[in-house]
Short mmCIF file of N, CA and C in Angstrom, two decimals:
data_model
loop_
_atom_site.label_atom_id
_atom_site.label_comp_id
_atom_site.label_asym_id
_atom_site.label_seq_id
_atom_site.Cartn_x
_atom_site.Cartn_y
_atom_site.Cartn_z
N LEU A 421 8.28 202.90 194.95
CA LEU A 421 8.85 204.03 195.76
C LEU A 421 10.34 203.40 196.23
N VAL A 422 10.48 201.88 196.58
CA VAL A 422 11.43 202.12 197.68
C VAL A 422 12.38 201.88 196.86
N TYR A 423 12.97 201.62 195.81
CA TYR A 423 14.16 202.07 195.55
C TYR A 423 14.59 203.65 194.85
N ARG A 424 13.17 204.98 194.81
CA ARG A 424 13.20 205.93 194.23
C ARG A 424 13.76 206.72 195.46
N LEU A 425 12.95 205.89 197.10
CA LEU A 425 13.42 206.44 198.37
C LEU A 425 14.87 206.81 198.49
N HIS A 426 15.14 205.25 198.56
CA HIS A 426 16.63 204.68 198.68
C HIS A 426 18.19 206.02 198.06
N ALA A 427 17.41 206.19 196.11
CA ALA A 427 18.25 206.56 195.87
C ALA A 427 18.47 208.26 196.36
N GLY A 428 16.88 208.51 196.40
CA GLY A 428 16.79 209.91 197.49
C GLY A 428 17.34 209.69 198.17
N HIS A 429 18.00 209.29 199.53
CA HIS A 429 18.22 209.42 200.62
C HIS A 429 19.72 209.09 200.59
N LEU A 430 19.87 208.39 199.21
CA LEU A 430 22.03 208.70 199.30
C LEU A 430 21.61 209.73 198.95
N ARG A 431 21.20 210.17 197.90
CA ARG A 431 22.07 211.67 197.09
C ARG A 431 22.26 212.79 198.16
N ALA A 432 20.76 212.62 199.03
CA ALA A 432 20.85 214.01 200.09
C ALA A 432 22.01 213.55 201.27
N LEU A 433 22.38 212.12 201.67
CA LEU A 433 23.21 212.17 201.90
C LEU A 433 24.96 212.54 201.42
N SER A 434 24.99 212.23 200.20
CA SER A 434 25.89 212.55 200.03
C SER A 434 25.79 213.80 199.85
N LEU A 435 24.92 214.87 199.60
CA LEU A 435 24.37 216.35 199.47
C LEU A 435 25.43 216.48 200.85
N SER A 436 24.30 215.82 201.87
CA SER A 436 24.76 216.55 203.15
C SER A 436 26.18 216.94 203.42
N ARG A 437 26.53 215.49 203.82
CA ARG A 437 27.82 215.37 204.15
C ARG A 437 28.73 216.25 203.31
N PHE A 438 28.54 216.85 202.25
CA PHE A 438 29.51 217.19 201.62
C PHE A 438 29.65 218.78 202.03
N ALA A 439 28.19 218.86 201.84
CA ALA A 439 27.96 220.75 202.76
C ALA A 439 28.00 220.72 203.76
N SER A 440 28.05 220.18 204.52
CA SER A 440 28.79 220.54 206.34
C SER A 440 30.09 220.51 206.22
N VAL A 441 30.46 220.15 205.50
CA VAL A 441 32.13 220.32 205.50
C VAL A 441 32.45 221.64 204.23
N GLN A 442 32.36 221.76 203.60
CA GLN A 442 31.83 222.66 202.37
C GLN A 442 31.92 223.91 202.96
N SER A 443 30.80 224.26 203.54
CA SER A 443 29.73 225.55 203.31
C SER A 443 30.42 226.12 203.89
N THR A 444 30.38 227.54 203.43
CA THR A 444 31.19 228.76 204.56
C THR A 444 29.79 229.53 205.31
N ASN A 445 28.82 229.32 205.45
CA ASN A 445 27.85 229.81 206.19
C ASN A 445 27.39 229.01 207.03
N ALA A 446 27.42 229.29 208.48
CA ALA A 446 26.66 228.42 209.64
C ALA A 446 25.62 227.86 209.54
N TRP A 447 24.70 228.48 208.83
CA TRP A 447 23.34 228.32 208.87
C TRP A 447 23.05 227.11 207.55
N VAL A 448 23.79 227.42 206.75
CA VAL A 448 23.74 226.12 205.77
C VAL A 448 24.24 224.70 206.50
N ARG A 449 25.87 225.38 206.73
CA ARG A 449 25.95 224.12 207.80
C ARG A 449 25.33 223.35 208.83
N ALA A 450 24.73 223.93 209.32
CA ALA A 450 23.08 223.75 210.93
C ALA A 450 22.43 222.96 209.97
N LEU A 451 22.15 223.10 208.85
CA LEU A 451 20.66 222.40 207.88
C LEU A 451 21.77 220.98 206.85
N ALA A 452 22.80 221.21 206.50
CA ALA A 452 23.66 219.90 206.29
C ALA A 452 23.76 218.85 207.44
N ARG A 453 24.06 219.53 208.81
CA ARG A 453 24.23 218.61 209.91
C ARG A 453 22.56 217.43 209.99
N ARG A 454 21.55 218.19 209.90
CA ARG A 454 20.41 218.71 210.42
C ARG A 454 20.20 216.95 208.98
N MET A 455 19.77 217.42 208.12
CA MET A 455 19.70 216.98 207.19
C MET A 455 20.07 215.50 206.42
N ASN A 456 21.74 215.68 207.11
CA ASN A 456 22.03 213.87 207.48
C ASN A 456 22.02 213.48 208.43
N ARG A 457 21.91 213.50 209.57
CA ARG A 457 20.79 212.58 210.90
C ARG A 457 19.54 212.55 210.27
N ASP A 458 18.79 213.15 209.49
CA ASP A 458 17.34 212.90 209.47
C ASP A 458 17.64 211.13 208.43
N MET A 459 18.49 212.24 207.44
CA MET A 459 18.26 210.88 206.13
C MET A 459 19.05 209.77 206.75
N GLU A 460 19.91 209.85 207.53
CA GLU A 460 20.37 208.10 208.34
C GLU A 460 19.35 207.58 208.89
N LEU A 461 18.85 208.39 210.19
CA LEU A 461 18.17 207.73 210.20
C LEU A 461 16.16 207.15 209.10
N ALA A 462 16.13 208.02 208.57
CA ALA A 462 15.32 207.56 207.45
C ALA A 462 15.54 206.00 206.29
N GLU A 463 17.19 206.30 206.35
CA GLU A 463 17.55 205.55 205.70
C GLU A 463 17.59 203.87 206.35
N HIS A 464 18.36 204.03 207.23
CA HIS A 464 18.32 203.51 208.12
C HIS A 464 16.77 202.06 207.96
N HIS A 465 15.49 202.93 208.55
CA HIS A 465 14.55 202.47 208.25
C HIS A 465 14.23 201.49 207.24
N LEU A 466 13.80 203.20 206.17
CA LEU A 466 13.86 201.99 205.05
C LEU A 466 14.78 200.87 204.82
N LEU A 467 15.78 200.39 204.98
CA LEU A 467 16.85 199.51 204.52
C LEU A 467 15.87 198.49 205.78
N ARG A 468 15.68 198.81 206.40
CA ARG A 468 14.77 197.49 207.62
C ARG A 468 13.30 197.30 207.08
N ILE A 469 12.34 198.23 206.17
CA ILE A 469 11.59 197.80 205.14
C ILE A 469 11.78 196.69 204.88
N ALA A 470 12.68 197.14 203.69
CA ALA A 470 13.40 196.48 202.29
C ALA A 470 13.35 194.73 202.83
N SER A 471 14.40 195.06 203.73
CA SER A 471 14.90 193.89 203.95
C SER A 471 13.26 192.58 204.77
N ALA A 472 12.35 193.27 204.94
CA ALA A 472 11.30 192.36 205.39
C ALA A 472 10.98 192.29 204.22
N GLN A 473 10.81 193.04 203.42
CA GLN A 473 9.71 192.57 202.65
C GLN A 473 10.57 192.00 201.03
N ASP A 474 11.35 191.85 201.51
CA ASP A 474 12.76 190.89 200.55
C ASP A 474 13.37 191.84 199.18
N ILE A 475 13.26 192.73 199.63
CA ILE A 475 13.43 193.59 198.69
C ILE A 475 15.26 194.24 198.55
N ASP A 476 15.57 193.68 197.20
CA ASP A 476 17.43 194.40 197.22
C ASP A 476 17.46 195.29 196.87
N LEU A 477 18.06 196.34 197.63
CA LEU A 477 18.41 197.73 197.22
C LEU A 477 20.30 197.60 197.16
N PRO A 478 20.50 197.81 195.92
CA PRO A 478 21.70 198.34 195.96
C PRO A 478 22.33 198.98 197.36
N PRO A 479 23.57 198.52 197.40
CA PRO A 479 24.54 198.97 198.26
C PRO A 479 25.35 199.92 198.42
N GLN A 480 25.13 201.44 199.23
CA GLN A 480 25.04 202.87 198.71
C GLN A 480 26.08 202.51 197.63
N SER A 481 24.69 203.31 196.34
CA SER A 481 25.30 203.18 195.29
C SER A 481 26.56 204.08 194.65
N ALA A 482 27.31 204.72 195.24
CA ALA A 482 28.09 205.68 194.83
C ALA A 482 28.17 205.47 193.30
N ALA A 483 28.20 204.85 192.37
CA ALA A 483 28.56 204.99 191.00
C ALA A 483 27.50 205.52 190.75
N ILE A 484 26.04 205.69 191.13
CA ILE A 484 24.94 206.59 190.58
C ILE A 484 25.57 207.66 191.35
N ILE A 485 25.71 207.78 192.85
CA ILE A 485 26.23 209.42 192.92
C ILE A 485 27.14 210.07 192.21
N SER A 486 28.29 209.24 191.57
CA SER A 486 29.29 209.98 191.37
C SER A 486 28.67 210.81 190.18
N ARG A 487 27.85 210.26 189.44
CA ARG A 487 27.63 210.21 187.57
C ARG A 487 26.50 211.16 188.09
N ASP A 488 26.22 211.94 189.35
CA ASP A 488 24.87 212.84 189.19
C ASP A 488 25.64 214.02 188.72
N GLN A 489 24.72 214.54 187.82
CA GLN A 489 25.87 216.31 187.19
C GLN A 489 25.32 217.22 188.08
N ARG A 490 24.29 217.27 189.14
CA ARG A 490 24.02 218.36 190.09
C ARG A 490 25.32 217.90 190.89
N LEU A 491 25.69 217.01 191.51
CA LEU A 491 26.46 217.15 192.70
C LEU A 491 28.17 217.16 191.94
N LYS A 492 28.21 217.12 191.11
CA LYS A 492 29.45 217.01 190.15
C LYS A 492 29.07 218.95 190.42
N HIS A 493 28.32 219.29 189.52
CA HIS A 493 28.05 220.63 189.71
C HIS A 493 28.78 221.36 191.18
N LEU A 494 27.72 221.48 191.84
CA LEU A 494 28.54 221.54 193.30
C LEU A 494 29.65 221.44 193.93
N ARG A 495 30.01 220.58 193.38
CA ARG A 495 31.72 220.38 193.90
C ARG A 495 32.50 220.99 193.73
N SER A 496 31.89 222.01 192.00
CA SER A 496 33.17 222.79 191.22
C SER A 496 32.91 223.80 191.64
N LEU A 497 31.77 224.21 192.91
CA LEU A 497 31.63 225.73 193.77
C LEU A 497 31.91 225.91 195.13
N SER A 498 32.71 227.32 195.45
CA SER A 498 33.52 227.04 196.61
C SER A 498 32.31 228.60 197.42
N GLY A 499 32.21 228.72 198.59
CA GLY A 499 31.70 230.09 199.21
C GLY A 499 30.83 230.16 199.06
N THR A 500 29.69 231.55 199.26
CA THR A 500 28.47 231.78 199.10
C THR A 500 27.84 230.77 197.21
N ASN A 501 29.13 231.17 196.24
CA ASN A 501 27.77 230.31 195.27
C ASN A 501 27.55 228.65 195.76
N PHE A 502 28.36 227.97 196.34
CA PHE A 502 28.31 227.22 196.57
C PHE A 502 26.81 226.72 197.73
N ASP A 503 27.48 227.30 198.66
CA ASP A 503 25.82 227.68 199.48
C ASP A 503 24.89 227.87 198.54
N ARG A 504 24.32 228.88 197.80
CA ARG A 504 23.37 229.21 197.12
C ARG A 504 23.16 227.74 196.03
N GLU A 505 24.17 227.27 195.65
CA GLU A 505 23.55 226.18 194.67
C GLU A 505 23.09 225.30 195.92
N PHE A 506 23.48 224.80 196.65
CA PHE A 506 23.44 223.39 197.70
C PHE A 506 21.84 223.53 198.32
N LEU A 507 21.27 225.21 199.02
CA LEU A 507 19.90 225.15 199.13
C LEU A 507 19.08 225.04 198.21
N ARG A 508 19.78 225.64 196.73
CA ARG A 508 18.41 225.35 195.07
C ARG A 508 18.26 223.90 195.03
N GLN A 509 19.85 222.61 195.36
CA GLN A 509 19.03 221.27 195.17
C GLN A 509 18.34 221.01 196.19
N VAL A 510 18.80 221.14 197.83
CA VAL A 510 17.77 220.25 198.88
C VAL A 510 16.02 221.32 198.11
N ILE A 511 16.02 222.24 197.84
CA ILE A 511 14.87 222.23 197.43
C ILE A 511 13.86 221.60 196.49
N LEU A 512 15.24 221.78 194.80
CA LEU A 512 14.44 220.96 193.90
C LEU A 512 14.51 219.12 194.50
N ASP A 513 15.45 218.32 195.36
CA ASP A 513 15.17 217.14 195.29
C ASP A 513 13.99 216.87 196.24
N GLU A 514 13.58 217.61 197.12
CA GLU A 514 12.53 217.81 197.71
C GLU A 514 11.17 217.44 196.70
N GLU A 515 11.22 218.17 195.75
CA GLU A 515 9.85 218.69 195.62
C GLU A 515 9.57 217.04 193.96
N GLU A 516 11.21 217.11 193.73
CA GLU A 516 11.21 215.35 192.68
C GLU A 516 10.42 214.06 193.84
N ILE A 517 11.22 213.95 195.54
CA ILE A 517 10.78 213.32 196.34
C ILE A 517 9.47 213.57 196.95
N SER A 518 8.32 214.52 196.91
CA SER A 518 7.24 214.83 197.14
C SER A 518 6.40 214.43 195.83
N GLN A 519 7.01 214.64 194.26
CA GLN A 519 5.66 214.25 193.21
C GLN A 519 6.50 212.50 193.83
N THR A 520 7.25 211.90 193.61
CA THR A 520 7.17 210.35 193.61
C THR A 520 6.68 209.94 194.42
N ILE A 521 6.11 210.24 196.22
CA ILE A 521 5.35 209.71 196.78
C ILE A 521 3.77 210.38 196.74
N ALA A 522 3.72 211.12 195.76
CA ALA A 522 2.67 211.57 195.38
C ALA A 522 1.69 210.52 194.43
N GLY A 523 2.64 210.47 193.64
CA GLY A 523 2.21 209.58 192.80
C GLY A 523 2.09 207.66 193.16
N ALA A 524 3.23 207.50 194.01
CA ALA A 524 2.87 206.27 195.12
C ALA A 524 1.86 206.05 195.81
N GLN A 525 1.83 207.12 196.58
CA GLN A 525 0.92 206.48 197.51
C GLN A 525 -0.41 206.54 197.88
N SER A 526 -1.10 206.88 196.60
CA SER A 526 -2.56 206.17 196.24
C SER A 526 -2.53 205.11 196.16
N LEU A 527 -1.77 204.30 195.34
CA LEU A 527 -1.60 203.07 195.15
C LEU A 527 -0.89 202.01 196.29
N LEU A 528 -0.15 202.83 196.97
CA LEU A 528 -0.43 201.20 198.62
C LEU A 528 -1.46 201.23 199.09
N PRO A 529 -1.56 200.30 200.11
CA PRO A 529 -2.96 200.04 200.98
C PRO A 529 -2.64 200.51 202.54
N THR A 530 -3.68 201.04 202.64
CA THR A 530 -4.03 202.21 204.19
C THR A 530 -2.94 201.35 205.03
N ASP A 531 -2.56 200.07 205.11
CA ASP A 531 -2.07 199.58 206.31
C ASP A 531 -0.55 199.46 205.86
N SER A 532 -0.14 199.80 204.56
CA SER A 532 1.38 199.68 204.11
C SER A 532 2.26 199.96 204.96
N VAL A 533 3.32 199.16 205.27
CA VAL A 533 4.01 199.72 206.90
C VAL A 533 4.78 201.22 205.76
N LEU A 534 4.76 200.80 204.05
CA LEU A 534 5.63 201.91 203.48
C LEU A 534 4.66 203.57 203.70
N LEU A 535 2.88 202.90 203.72
CA LEU A 535 2.73 204.65 203.94
C LEU A 535 3.01 204.80 205.09
N GLU A 536 3.46 204.40 206.18
CA GLU A 536 3.72 204.68 207.26
C GLU A 536 4.96 205.20 207.55
N TYR A 537 6.10 204.76 206.61
CA TYR A 537 7.04 205.39 206.31
C TYR A 537 6.91 206.40 206.22
N VAL A 538 6.62 206.76 204.94
CA VAL A 538 6.20 208.60 204.34
C VAL A 538 5.50 209.57 204.95
N GLY A 539 4.53 209.13 205.94
CA GLY A 539 4.14 209.80 206.26
C GLY A 539 5.29 210.25 208.43
N ARG A 540 6.14 209.47 208.38
CA ARG A 540 7.32 210.06 209.29
C ARG A 540 7.93 210.76 208.96
N PHE A 541 8.77 210.41 207.43
CA PHE A 541 9.71 210.56 207.18
C PHE A 541 9.45 211.78 206.45
N ALA A 542 8.15 212.19 205.58
CA ALA A 542 8.03 212.85 204.63
C ALA A 542 8.57 214.48 204.94
N PRO A 543 7.78 214.82 206.30
CA PRO A 543 7.55 215.81 206.66
C PRO A 543 8.92 216.20 207.24
N LEU A 544 9.68 215.17 207.13
CA LEU A 544 11.41 216.33 207.14
C LEU A 544 11.82 215.99 206.30
N ARG A 545 11.84 215.90 204.90
CA ARG A 545 12.54 216.49 204.06
C ARG A 545 11.40 217.82 203.84
N ARG A 546 10.03 218.08 204.05
CA ARG A 546 9.09 219.35 203.63
C ARG A 546 10.32 220.59 204.26
N GLN A 547 10.08 220.12 205.91
CA GLN A 547 11.28 220.73 207.07
C GLN A 547 12.70 221.35 206.31
N HIS A 548 13.11 220.36 204.99
CA HIS A 548 14.89 220.82 205.03
C HIS A 548 14.36 221.95 204.26
N ARG A 549 13.50 221.82 203.40
CA ARG A 549 12.94 222.49 202.05
C ARG A 549 12.63 223.82 202.65
N GLN A 550 11.96 223.69 203.80
CA GLN A 550 11.17 224.59 204.21
C GLN A 550 12.64 226.26 205.11
N VAL A 551 13.46 225.56 205.65
CA VAL A 551 14.54 225.68 205.84
C VAL A 551 15.14 226.52 204.90
N ALA A 552 15.90 225.09 203.93
CA ALA A 552 16.84 225.86 203.14
C ALA A 552 16.01 227.34 201.94
N GLU A 553 14.74 227.33 202.07
CA GLU A 553 13.85 228.80 201.52
C GLU A 553 14.15 229.66 202.53
N ASN A 554 14.13 229.15 203.76
CA ASN A 554 14.67 230.62 204.75
C ASN A 554 15.76 231.21 204.51
N ILE A 555 16.73 230.12 204.24
CA ILE A 555 18.23 230.70 204.38
C ILE A 555 18.55 231.75 203.38
N GLN A 556 17.37 231.13 201.90
CA GLN A 556 17.45 231.64 200.92
C GLN A 556 17.05 233.29 201.35
N GLY A 557 15.82 233.17 201.91
CA GLY A 557 15.57 234.31 201.59
C GLY A 557 16.58 235.53 202.67
N GLU A 558 16.90 234.92 203.39
CA GLU A 558 18.16 235.62 204.49
C GLU A 558 19.49 235.92 203.75
N MET A 559 19.99 235.27 202.59
CA MET A 559 20.72 235.53 201.74
C MET A 559 20.70 236.71 200.64
N ALA A 560 19.29 236.65 200.56
CA ALA A 560 19.07 237.58 199.76
C ALA A 560 19.17 238.99 199.99
N SER A 561 18.53 238.55 201.27
CA SER A 561 18.06 240.33 201.94
C SER A 561 18.89 240.61 202.11
N ARG A 562 20.58 240.32 202.63
CA ARG A 562 21.46 240.75 202.57
C ARG A 562 22.54 240.13 202.21
N PRO A 563 22.46 239.86 200.16
CA PRO A 563 23.68 239.72 200.19
C PRO A 563 25.31 239.47 200.84
N GLN A 564 25.85 241.14 201.50
CA GLN A 564 26.25 241.71 201.75
C GLN A 564 27.44 240.92 203.26
N ASP A 565 26.49 240.03 203.75
CA ASP A 565 26.51 239.44 204.98
C ASP A 565 26.00 237.52 204.49
N ALA A 566 26.38 236.96 203.42
CA ALA A 566 25.54 235.88 203.06
C ALA A 566 26.81 235.11 203.60
N ARG A 567 28.05 235.12 203.45
CA ARG A 567 29.00 234.37 203.88
C ARG A 567 29.17 234.15 206.14
N ARG A 568 28.88 235.60 206.26
CA ARG A 568 28.80 235.23 207.16
C ARG A 568 27.60 234.87 208.49
N MET A 569 26.66 234.90 207.38
CA MET A 569 25.18 234.22 208.56
C MET A 569 25.14 233.37 209.12
N GLY A 570 24.50 233.65 210.22
CA GLY A 570 24.28 232.60 211.56
C GLY A 570 25.66 232.60 212.10
N GLN A 571 26.05 233.20 211.74
CA GLN A 571 27.93 232.57 212.59
C GLN A 571 28.00 233.24 214.19
#
């Protein structure tokens, strides 16, 4: 679970950093900045847990992230197409992490530091997803304004 969470954080950080610069939509940029802040905090706490439990995590797995086809595709887009794909990926990533957590939670002892960690940071991911879905809805209902939304 620690490895999957770590990889998910690194991917979310890469995605959010790129979106905070690349997006043409103020709401998307705001979501990206929030994701970046939240995932940096989550990753900091996860690294402390891993260190305390003598779990060696790969350092900033840039090689893994650079091979991620979804990120490569996102980097090829711009404008509203970029914004829509970024939001779609935020939602997909949250679904994947939620499934990972759901599968592992029952295996963790009730007094587990990792269980406490998941209880604290999983809601942030769900909030990111909810905001992404809300922005998607706004973009779909006003496609002519999608680029300027939130400005």
